[in-house]
PDB file of C-alpha atoms in Angstrom:
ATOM      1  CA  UNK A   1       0.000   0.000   0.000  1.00 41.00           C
ATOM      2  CA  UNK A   2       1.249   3.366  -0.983  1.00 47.00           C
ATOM      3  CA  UNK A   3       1.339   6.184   1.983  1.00 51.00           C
ATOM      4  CA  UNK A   4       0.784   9.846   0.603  1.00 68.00           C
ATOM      5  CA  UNK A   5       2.735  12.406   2.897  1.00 85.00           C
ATOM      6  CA  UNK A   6       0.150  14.176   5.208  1.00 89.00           C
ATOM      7  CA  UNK A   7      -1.238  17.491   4.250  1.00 91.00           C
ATOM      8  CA  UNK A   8       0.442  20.414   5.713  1.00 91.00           C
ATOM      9  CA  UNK A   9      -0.511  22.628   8.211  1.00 90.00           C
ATOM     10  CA  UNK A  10      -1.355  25.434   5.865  1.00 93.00           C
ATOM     11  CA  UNK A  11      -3.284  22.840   3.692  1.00 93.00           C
ATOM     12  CA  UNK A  12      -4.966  21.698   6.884  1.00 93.00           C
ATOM     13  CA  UNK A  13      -5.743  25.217   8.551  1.00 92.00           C
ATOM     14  CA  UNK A  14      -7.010  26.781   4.976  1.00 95.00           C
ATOM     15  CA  UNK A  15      -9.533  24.204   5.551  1.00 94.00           C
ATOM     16  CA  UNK A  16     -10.125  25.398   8.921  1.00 92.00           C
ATOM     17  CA  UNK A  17      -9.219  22.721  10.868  1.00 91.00           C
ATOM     18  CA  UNK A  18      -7.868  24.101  13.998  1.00 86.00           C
ATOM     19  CA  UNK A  19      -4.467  24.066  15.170  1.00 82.00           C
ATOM     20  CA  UNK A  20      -5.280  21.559  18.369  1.00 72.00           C
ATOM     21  CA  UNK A  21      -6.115  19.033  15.892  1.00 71.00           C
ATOM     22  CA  UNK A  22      -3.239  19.326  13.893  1.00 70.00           C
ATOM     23  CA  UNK A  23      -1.070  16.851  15.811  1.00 70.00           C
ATOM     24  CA  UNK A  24      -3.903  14.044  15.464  1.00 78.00           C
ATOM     25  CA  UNK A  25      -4.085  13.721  11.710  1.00 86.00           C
ATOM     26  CA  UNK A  26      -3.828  10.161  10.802  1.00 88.00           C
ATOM     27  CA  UNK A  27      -3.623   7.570   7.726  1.00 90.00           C
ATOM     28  CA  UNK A  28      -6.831   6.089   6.974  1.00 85.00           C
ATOM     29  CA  UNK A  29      -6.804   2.281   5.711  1.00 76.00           C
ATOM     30  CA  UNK A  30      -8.791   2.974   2.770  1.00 65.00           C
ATOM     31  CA  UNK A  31      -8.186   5.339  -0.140  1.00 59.00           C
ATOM     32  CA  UNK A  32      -4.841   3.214  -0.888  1.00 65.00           C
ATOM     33  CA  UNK A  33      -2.852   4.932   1.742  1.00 73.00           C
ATOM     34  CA  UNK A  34      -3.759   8.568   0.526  1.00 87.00           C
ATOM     35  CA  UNK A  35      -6.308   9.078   2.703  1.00 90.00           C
ATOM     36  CA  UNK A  36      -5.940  11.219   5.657  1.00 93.00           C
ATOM     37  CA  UNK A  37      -8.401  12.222   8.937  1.00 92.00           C
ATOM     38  CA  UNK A  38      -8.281  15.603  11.047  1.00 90.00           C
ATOM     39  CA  UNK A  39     -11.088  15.213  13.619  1.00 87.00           C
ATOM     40  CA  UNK A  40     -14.300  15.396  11.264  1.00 91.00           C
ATOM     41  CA  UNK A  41     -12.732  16.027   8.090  1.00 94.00           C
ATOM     42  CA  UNK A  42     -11.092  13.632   5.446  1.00 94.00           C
ATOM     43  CA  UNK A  43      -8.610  14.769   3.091  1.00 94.00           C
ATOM     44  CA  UNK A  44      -6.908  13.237   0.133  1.00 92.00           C
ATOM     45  CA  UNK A  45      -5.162  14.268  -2.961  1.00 92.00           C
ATOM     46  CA  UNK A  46      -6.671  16.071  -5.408  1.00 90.00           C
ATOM     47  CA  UNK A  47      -6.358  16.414  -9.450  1.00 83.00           C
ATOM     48  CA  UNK A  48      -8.648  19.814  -8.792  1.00 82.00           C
ATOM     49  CA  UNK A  49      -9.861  18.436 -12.410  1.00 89.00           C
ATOM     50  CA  UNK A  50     -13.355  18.877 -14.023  1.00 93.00           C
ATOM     51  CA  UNK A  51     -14.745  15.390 -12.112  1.00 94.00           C
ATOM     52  CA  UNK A  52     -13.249  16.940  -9.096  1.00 93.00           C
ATOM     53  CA  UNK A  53     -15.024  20.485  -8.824  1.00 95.00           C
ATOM     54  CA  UNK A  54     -18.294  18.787 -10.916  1.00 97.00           C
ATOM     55  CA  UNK A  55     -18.714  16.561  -8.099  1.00 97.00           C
ATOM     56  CA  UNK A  56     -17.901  18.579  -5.321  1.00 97.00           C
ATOM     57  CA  UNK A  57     -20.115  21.309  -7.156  1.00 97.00           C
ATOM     58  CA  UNK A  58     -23.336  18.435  -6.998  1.00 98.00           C
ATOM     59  CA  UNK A  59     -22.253  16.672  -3.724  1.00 98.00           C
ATOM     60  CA  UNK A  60     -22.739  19.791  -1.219  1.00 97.00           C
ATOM     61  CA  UNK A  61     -26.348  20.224  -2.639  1.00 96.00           C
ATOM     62  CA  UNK A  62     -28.009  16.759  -2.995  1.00 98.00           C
ATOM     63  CA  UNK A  63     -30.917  16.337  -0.768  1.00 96.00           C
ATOM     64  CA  UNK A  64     -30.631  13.194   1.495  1.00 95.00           C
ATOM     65  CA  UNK A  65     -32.917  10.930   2.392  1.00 95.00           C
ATOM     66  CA  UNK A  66     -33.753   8.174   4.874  1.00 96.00           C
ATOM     67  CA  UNK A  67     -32.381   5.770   2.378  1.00 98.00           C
ATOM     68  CA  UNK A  68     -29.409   6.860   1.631  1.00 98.00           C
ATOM     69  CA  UNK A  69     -26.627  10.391   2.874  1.00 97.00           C
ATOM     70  CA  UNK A  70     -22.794  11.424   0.996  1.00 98.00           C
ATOM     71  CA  UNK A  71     -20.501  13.422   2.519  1.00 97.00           C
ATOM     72  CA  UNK A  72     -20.119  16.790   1.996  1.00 98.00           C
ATOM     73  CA  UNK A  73     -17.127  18.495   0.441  1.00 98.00           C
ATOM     74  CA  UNK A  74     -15.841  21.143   2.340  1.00 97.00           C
ATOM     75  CA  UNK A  75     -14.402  24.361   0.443  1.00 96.00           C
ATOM     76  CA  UNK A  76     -11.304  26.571   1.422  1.00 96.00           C
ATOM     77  CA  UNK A  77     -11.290  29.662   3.517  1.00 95.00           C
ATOM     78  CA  UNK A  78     -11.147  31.363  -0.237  1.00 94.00           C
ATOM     79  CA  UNK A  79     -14.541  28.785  -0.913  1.00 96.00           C
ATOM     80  CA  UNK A  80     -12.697  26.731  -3.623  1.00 95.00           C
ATOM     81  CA  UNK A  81     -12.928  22.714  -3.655  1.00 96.00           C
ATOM     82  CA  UNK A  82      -9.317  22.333  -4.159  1.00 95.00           C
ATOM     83  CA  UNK A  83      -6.066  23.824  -1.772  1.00 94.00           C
ATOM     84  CA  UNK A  84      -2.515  22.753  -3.035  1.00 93.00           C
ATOM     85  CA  UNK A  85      -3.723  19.411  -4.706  1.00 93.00           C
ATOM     86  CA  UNK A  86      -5.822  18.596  -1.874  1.00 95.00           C
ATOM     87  CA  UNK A  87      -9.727  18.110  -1.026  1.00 95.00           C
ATOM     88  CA  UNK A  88     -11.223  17.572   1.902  1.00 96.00           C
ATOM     89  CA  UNK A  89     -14.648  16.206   2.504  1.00 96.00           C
ATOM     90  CA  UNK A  90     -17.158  15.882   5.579  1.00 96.00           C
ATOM     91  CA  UNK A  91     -15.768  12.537   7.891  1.00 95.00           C
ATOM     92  CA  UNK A  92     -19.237  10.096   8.675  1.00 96.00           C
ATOM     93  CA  UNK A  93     -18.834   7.174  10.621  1.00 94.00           C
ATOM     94  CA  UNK A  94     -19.608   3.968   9.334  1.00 95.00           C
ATOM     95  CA  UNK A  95     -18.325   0.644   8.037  1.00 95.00           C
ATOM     96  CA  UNK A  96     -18.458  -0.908   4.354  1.00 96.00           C
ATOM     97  CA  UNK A  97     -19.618  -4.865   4.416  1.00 97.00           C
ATOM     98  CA  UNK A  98     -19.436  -6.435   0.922  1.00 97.00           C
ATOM     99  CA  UNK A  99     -21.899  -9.262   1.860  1.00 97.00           C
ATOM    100  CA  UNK A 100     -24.916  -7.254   2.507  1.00 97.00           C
ATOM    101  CA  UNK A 101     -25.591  -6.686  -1.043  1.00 98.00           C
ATOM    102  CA  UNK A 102     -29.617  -5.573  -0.905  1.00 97.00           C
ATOM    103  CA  UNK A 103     -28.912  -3.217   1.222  1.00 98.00           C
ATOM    104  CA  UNK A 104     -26.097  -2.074  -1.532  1.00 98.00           C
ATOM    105  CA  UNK A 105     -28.783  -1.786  -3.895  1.00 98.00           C
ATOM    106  CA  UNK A 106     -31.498  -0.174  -1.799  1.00 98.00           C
ATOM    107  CA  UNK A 107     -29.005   2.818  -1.302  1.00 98.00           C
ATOM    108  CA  UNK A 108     -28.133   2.886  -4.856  1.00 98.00           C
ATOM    109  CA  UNK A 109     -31.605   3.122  -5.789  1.00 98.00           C
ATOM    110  CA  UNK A 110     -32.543   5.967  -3.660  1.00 98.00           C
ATOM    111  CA  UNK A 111     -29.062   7.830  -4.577  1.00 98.00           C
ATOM    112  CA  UNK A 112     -29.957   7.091  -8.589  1.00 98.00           C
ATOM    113  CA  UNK A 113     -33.081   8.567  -8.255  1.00 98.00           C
ATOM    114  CA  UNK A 114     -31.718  11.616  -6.626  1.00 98.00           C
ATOM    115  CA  UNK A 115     -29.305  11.876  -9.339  1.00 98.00           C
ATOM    116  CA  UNK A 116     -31.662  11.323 -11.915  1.00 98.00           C
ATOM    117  CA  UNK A 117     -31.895  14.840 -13.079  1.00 98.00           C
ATOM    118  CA  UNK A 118     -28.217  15.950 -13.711  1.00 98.00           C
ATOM    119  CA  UNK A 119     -27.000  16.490 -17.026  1.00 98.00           C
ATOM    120  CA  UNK A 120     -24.233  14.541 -19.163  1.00 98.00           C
ATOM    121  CA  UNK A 121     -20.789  15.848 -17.407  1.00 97.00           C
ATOM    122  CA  UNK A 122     -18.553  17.495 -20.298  1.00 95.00           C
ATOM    123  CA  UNK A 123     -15.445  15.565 -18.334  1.00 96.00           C
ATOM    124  CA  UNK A 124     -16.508  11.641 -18.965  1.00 97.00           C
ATOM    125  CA  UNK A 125     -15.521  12.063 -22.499  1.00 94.00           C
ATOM    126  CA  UNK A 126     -12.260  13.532 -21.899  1.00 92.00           C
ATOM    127  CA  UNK A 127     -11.486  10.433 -19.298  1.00 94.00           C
ATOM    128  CA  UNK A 128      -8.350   8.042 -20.714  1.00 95.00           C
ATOM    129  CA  UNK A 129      -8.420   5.942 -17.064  1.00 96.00           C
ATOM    130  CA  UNK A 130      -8.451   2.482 -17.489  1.00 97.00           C
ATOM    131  CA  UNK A 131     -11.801   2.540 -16.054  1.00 98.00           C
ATOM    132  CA  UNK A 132     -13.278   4.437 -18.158  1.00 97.00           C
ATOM    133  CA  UNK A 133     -11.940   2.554 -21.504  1.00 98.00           C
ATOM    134  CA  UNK A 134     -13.442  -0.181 -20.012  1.00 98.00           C
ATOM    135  CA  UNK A 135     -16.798   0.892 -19.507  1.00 98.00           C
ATOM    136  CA  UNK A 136     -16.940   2.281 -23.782  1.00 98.00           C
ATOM    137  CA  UNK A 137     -15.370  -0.955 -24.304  1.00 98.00           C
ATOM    138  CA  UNK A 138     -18.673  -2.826 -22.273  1.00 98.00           C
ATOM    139  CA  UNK A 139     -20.592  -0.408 -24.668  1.00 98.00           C
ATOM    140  CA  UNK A 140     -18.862  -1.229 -27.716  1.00 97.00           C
ATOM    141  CA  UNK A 141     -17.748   2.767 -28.075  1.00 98.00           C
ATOM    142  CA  UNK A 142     -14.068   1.004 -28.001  1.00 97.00           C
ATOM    143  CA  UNK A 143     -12.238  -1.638 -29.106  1.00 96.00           C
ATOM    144  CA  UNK A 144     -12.048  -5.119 -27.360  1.00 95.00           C
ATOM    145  CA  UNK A 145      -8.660  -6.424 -26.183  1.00 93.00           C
ATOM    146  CA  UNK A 146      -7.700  -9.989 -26.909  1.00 91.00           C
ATOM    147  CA  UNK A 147      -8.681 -12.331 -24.786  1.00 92.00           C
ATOM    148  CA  UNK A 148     -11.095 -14.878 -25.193  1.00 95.00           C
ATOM    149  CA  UNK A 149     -13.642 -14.527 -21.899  1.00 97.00           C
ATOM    150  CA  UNK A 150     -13.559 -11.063 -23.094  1.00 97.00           C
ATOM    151  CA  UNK A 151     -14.793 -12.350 -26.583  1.00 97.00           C
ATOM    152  CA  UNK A 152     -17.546 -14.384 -25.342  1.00 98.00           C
ATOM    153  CA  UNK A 153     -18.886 -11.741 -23.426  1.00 98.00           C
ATOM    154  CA  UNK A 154     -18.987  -9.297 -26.234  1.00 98.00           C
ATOM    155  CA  UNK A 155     -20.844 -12.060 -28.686  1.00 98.00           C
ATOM    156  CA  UNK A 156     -23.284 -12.736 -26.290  1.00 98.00           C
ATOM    157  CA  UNK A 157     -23.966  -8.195 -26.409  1.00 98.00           C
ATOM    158  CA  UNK A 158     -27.407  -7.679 -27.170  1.00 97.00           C
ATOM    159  CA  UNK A 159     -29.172  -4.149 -27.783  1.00 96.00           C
ATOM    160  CA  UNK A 160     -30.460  -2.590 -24.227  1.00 96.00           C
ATOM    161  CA  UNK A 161     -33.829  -0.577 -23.841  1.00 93.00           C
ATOM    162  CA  UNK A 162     -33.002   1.357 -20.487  1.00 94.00           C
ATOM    163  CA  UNK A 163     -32.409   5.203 -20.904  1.00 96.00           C
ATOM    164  CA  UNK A 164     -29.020   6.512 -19.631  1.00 98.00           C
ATOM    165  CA  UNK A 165     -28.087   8.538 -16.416  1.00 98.00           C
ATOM    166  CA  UNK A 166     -25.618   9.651 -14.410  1.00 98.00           C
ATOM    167  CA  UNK A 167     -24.598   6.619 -12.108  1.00 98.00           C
ATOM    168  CA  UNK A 168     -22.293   5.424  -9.358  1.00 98.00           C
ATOM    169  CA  UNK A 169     -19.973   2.854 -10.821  1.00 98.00           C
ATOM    170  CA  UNK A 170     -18.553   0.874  -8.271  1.00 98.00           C
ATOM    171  CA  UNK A 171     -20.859   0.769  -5.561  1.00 98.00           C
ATOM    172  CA  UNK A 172     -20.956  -2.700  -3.570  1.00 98.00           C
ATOM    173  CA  UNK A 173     -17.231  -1.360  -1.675  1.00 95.00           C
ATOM    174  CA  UNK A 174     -18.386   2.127  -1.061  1.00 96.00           C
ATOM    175  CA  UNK A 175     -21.327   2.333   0.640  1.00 98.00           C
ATOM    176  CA  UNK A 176     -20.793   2.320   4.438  1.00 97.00           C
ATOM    177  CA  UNK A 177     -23.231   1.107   6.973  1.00 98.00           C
ATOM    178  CA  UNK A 178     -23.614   2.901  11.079  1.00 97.00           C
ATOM    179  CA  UNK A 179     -26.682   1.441  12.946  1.00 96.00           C
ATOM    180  CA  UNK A 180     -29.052   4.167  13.747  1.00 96.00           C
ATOM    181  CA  UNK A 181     -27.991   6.184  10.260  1.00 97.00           C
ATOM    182  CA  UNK A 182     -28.909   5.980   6.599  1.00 98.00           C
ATOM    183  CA  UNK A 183     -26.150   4.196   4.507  1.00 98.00           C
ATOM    184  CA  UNK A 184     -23.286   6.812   2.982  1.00 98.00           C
ATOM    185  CA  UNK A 185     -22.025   6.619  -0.290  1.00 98.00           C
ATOM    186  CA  UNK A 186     -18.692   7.091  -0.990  1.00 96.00           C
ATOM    187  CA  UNK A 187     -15.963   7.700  -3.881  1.00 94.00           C
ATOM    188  CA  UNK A 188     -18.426   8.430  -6.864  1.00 97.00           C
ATOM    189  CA  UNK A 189     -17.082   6.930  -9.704  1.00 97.00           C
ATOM    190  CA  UNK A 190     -19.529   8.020 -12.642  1.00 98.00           C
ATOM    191  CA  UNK A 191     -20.652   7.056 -15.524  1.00 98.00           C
ATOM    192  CA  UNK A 192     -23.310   7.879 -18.480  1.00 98.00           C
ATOM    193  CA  UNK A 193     -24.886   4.206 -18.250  1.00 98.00           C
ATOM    194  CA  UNK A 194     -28.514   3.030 -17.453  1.00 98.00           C
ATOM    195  CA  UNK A 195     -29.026   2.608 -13.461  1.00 97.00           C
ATOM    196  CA  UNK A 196     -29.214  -1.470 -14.414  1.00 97.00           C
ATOM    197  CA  UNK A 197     -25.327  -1.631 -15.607  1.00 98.00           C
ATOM    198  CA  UNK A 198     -24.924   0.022 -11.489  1.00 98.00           C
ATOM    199  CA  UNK A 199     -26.826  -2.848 -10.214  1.00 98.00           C
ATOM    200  CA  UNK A 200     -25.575  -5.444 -12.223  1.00 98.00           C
ATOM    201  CA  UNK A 201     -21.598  -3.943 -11.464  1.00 98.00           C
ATOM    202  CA  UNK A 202     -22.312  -4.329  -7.775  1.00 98.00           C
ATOM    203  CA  UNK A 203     -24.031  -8.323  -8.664  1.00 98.00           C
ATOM    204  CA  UNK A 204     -20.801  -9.020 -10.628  1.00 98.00           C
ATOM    205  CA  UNK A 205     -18.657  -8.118  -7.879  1.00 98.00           C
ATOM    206  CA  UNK A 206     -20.489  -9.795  -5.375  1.00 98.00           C
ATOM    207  CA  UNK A 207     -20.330 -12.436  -7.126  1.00 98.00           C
ATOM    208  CA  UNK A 208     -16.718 -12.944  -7.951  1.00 98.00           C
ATOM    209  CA  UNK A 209     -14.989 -11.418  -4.945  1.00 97.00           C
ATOM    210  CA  UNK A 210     -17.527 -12.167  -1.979  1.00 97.00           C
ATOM    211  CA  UNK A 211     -19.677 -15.712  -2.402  1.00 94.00           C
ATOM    212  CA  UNK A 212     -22.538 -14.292  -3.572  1.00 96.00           C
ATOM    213  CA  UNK A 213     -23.560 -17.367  -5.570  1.00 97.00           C
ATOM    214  CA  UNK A 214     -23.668 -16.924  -9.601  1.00 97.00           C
ATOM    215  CA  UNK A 215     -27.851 -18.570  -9.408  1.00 96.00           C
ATOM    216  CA  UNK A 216     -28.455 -15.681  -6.992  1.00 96.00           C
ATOM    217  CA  UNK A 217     -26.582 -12.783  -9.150  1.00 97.00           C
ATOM    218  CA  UNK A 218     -28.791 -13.687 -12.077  1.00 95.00           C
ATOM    219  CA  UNK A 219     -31.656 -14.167  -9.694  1.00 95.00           C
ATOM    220  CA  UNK A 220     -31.264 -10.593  -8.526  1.00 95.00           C
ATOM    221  CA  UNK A 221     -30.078  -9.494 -12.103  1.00 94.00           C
ATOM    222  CA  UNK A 222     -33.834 -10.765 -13.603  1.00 88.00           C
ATOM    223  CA  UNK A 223     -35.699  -8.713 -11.403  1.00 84.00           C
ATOM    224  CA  UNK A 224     -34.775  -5.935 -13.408  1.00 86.00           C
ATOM    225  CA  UNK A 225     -35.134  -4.730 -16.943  1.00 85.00           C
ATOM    226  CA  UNK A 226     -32.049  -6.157 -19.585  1.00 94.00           C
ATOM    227  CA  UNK A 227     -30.653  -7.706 -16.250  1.00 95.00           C
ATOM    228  CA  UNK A 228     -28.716 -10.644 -17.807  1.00 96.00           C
ATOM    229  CA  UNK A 229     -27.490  -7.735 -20.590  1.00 97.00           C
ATOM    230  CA  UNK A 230     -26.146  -5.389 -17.867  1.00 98.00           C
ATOM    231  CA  UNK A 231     -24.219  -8.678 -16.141  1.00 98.00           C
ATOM    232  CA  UNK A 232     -22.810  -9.408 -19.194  1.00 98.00           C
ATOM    233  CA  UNK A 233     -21.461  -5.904 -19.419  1.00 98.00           C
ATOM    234  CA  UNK A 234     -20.200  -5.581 -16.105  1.00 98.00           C
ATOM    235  CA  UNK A 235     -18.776  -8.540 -16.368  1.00 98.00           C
ATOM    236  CA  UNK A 236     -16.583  -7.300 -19.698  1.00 98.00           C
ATOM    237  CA  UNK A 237     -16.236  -4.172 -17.671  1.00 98.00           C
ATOM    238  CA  UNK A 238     -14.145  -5.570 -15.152  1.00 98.00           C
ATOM    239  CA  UNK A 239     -12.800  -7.667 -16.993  1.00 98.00           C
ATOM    240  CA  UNK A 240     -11.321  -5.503 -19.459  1.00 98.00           C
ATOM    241  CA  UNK A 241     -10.227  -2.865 -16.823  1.00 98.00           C
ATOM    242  CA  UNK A 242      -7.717  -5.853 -14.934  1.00 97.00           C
ATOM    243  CA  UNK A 243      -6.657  -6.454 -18.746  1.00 97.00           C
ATOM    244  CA  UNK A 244      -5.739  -2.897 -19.341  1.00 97.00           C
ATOM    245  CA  UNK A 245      -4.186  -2.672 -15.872  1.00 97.00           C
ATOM    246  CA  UNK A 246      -2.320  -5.868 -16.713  1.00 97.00           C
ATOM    247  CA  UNK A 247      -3.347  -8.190 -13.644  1.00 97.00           C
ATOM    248  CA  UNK A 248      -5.438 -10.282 -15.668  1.00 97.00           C
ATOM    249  CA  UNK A 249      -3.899 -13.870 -15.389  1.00 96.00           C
ATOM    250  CA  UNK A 250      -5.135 -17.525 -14.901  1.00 96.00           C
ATOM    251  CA  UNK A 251      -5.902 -16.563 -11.339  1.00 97.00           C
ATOM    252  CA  UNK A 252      -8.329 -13.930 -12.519  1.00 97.00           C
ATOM    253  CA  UNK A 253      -9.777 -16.050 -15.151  1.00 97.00           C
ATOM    254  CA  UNK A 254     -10.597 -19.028 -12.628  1.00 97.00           C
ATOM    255  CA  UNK A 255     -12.392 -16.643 -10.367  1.00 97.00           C
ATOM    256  CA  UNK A 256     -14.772 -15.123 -12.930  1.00 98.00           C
ATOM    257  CA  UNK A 257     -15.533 -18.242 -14.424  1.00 98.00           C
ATOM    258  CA  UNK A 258     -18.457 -19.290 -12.330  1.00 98.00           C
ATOM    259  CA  UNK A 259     -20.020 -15.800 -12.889  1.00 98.00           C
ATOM    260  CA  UNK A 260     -19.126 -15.544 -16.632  1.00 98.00           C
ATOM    261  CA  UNK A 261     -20.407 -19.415 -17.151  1.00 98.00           C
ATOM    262  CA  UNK A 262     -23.886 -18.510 -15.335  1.00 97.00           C
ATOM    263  CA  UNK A 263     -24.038 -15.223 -17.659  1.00 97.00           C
ATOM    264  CA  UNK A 264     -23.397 -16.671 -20.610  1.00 97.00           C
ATOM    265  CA  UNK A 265     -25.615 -19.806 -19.563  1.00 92.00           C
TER     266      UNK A 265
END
């Protein structure tokens, strides 16, 4: 895991965090070391890009709900997002837990809907991430790379019905449960896809990394409209993103397999 070095006090006090609190900033296990907590405020680096500010920009509006809360950004003393390639956003308490999956998707649900509204973000197209090739690659707005899971995924594409929205692409990690509270989502990843491919993301990953079993992923998956179309596509999504970031090996492959068989099945 890759530590960050802390912000500095001048980062930290144009944020107004007070001087007392100063000595207690600490790593945070998530956010692959980068992470960093002064008393109720997270901070971690920031690209001060066009997702950065558009997100900050919707984040410290959205109405909450019962079903679902995000943390808030907080600006500078100057009210900008960004201080010396740094952002720092609202600290809630809570834990993420993989395995409680409907939950996941209630939350999602609710934050979709709030979302619902926004327009298409100028910034997705200008994205080069390995992320976000993979998701026009699951869309067939890219090319495939070799591989032959990859392949069979993209024979078995099929047209899909649902209108496109803004959505949270990597859910089933990042929302964090506190008894008492609504969930919290956390680390918006967006993308321009129906709310389905969100779903069907979080199923996939369930599915693969945390023993949800590949009957109950399409189970879940054909309660909804072009379910078994947005598995498939998550499937290729992730797929193709550990491709592109070159960790996709025999190990990989094995671990899919149940989930790509039941797809394809």
């Amino acid at each position: 895991m890759t530590t960050a070095m802390p912000p500095s006090n001048a980062v930290l006090a144009d944020f107004g965090i007070p001087a007392a609190d100063h000595e207690e900033l600490r790593n945070l296990h998530g956010g692959r070391g980068l992470t960093w907590r002064a008393a109720d405020t997270v901070l971690r680096p920031s690209a001060g890009d066009g997702e950065t500010l558009w997100k900050a920009n919707v984040l410290a509006h959205l109405p909450h709900t019962s079903a679902f809360r995000t943390p808030r950004p907080i600006p500078s003393a100057s009210g900008a997002w960004t201080v010396a390639g740094w952002e720092a956003w609202e600290w809630l308490p809570g834990h993420t837990d993989e395995t409680r999956v409907a939950e996941v998707l209630a939350a999602a649900a609710a934050f979709h809907r709030a979302v619902a509204d926004l327009d298409r973000p100028d910034f997705l197209d200008a994205a080069r991430d390995p992320w976000a090739r993979s998701d026009r690659i699951a869309w067939q707005e890219e090319d495939l790379p070799p591989g032959d899971t990859l392949r069979r995924l993209a024979d078995a594409f099929r047209p899909v019905a649902a209108p496109a929205q803004i959505i949270h692409g990597d859910l089933l990690g990042n929302v964090m449960f506190e008894r008492g509270q609504p969930p919290v989502i956390i680390d918006w990843a967006p993308y321009w896809r129906p709310v389905g491919f969100a779903d069907a993301i979080v199923l996939a990953d369930a599915a693969c990394w945390h023993r949800l079993a590949p009957a109950d992923m399409l189970r879940l998956a054909d309660d909804r409209a072009d379910g078994r179309q947005h598995i498939i596509r998550a499937l290729a999504f992730r797929i193709a993103t550990f491709q592109l970031l070159g960790v996709w090996d025999a190990e990989m492959e094995a671990r899919h397999a149940p989930a790509v068989t039941a797809a394809l099945s």
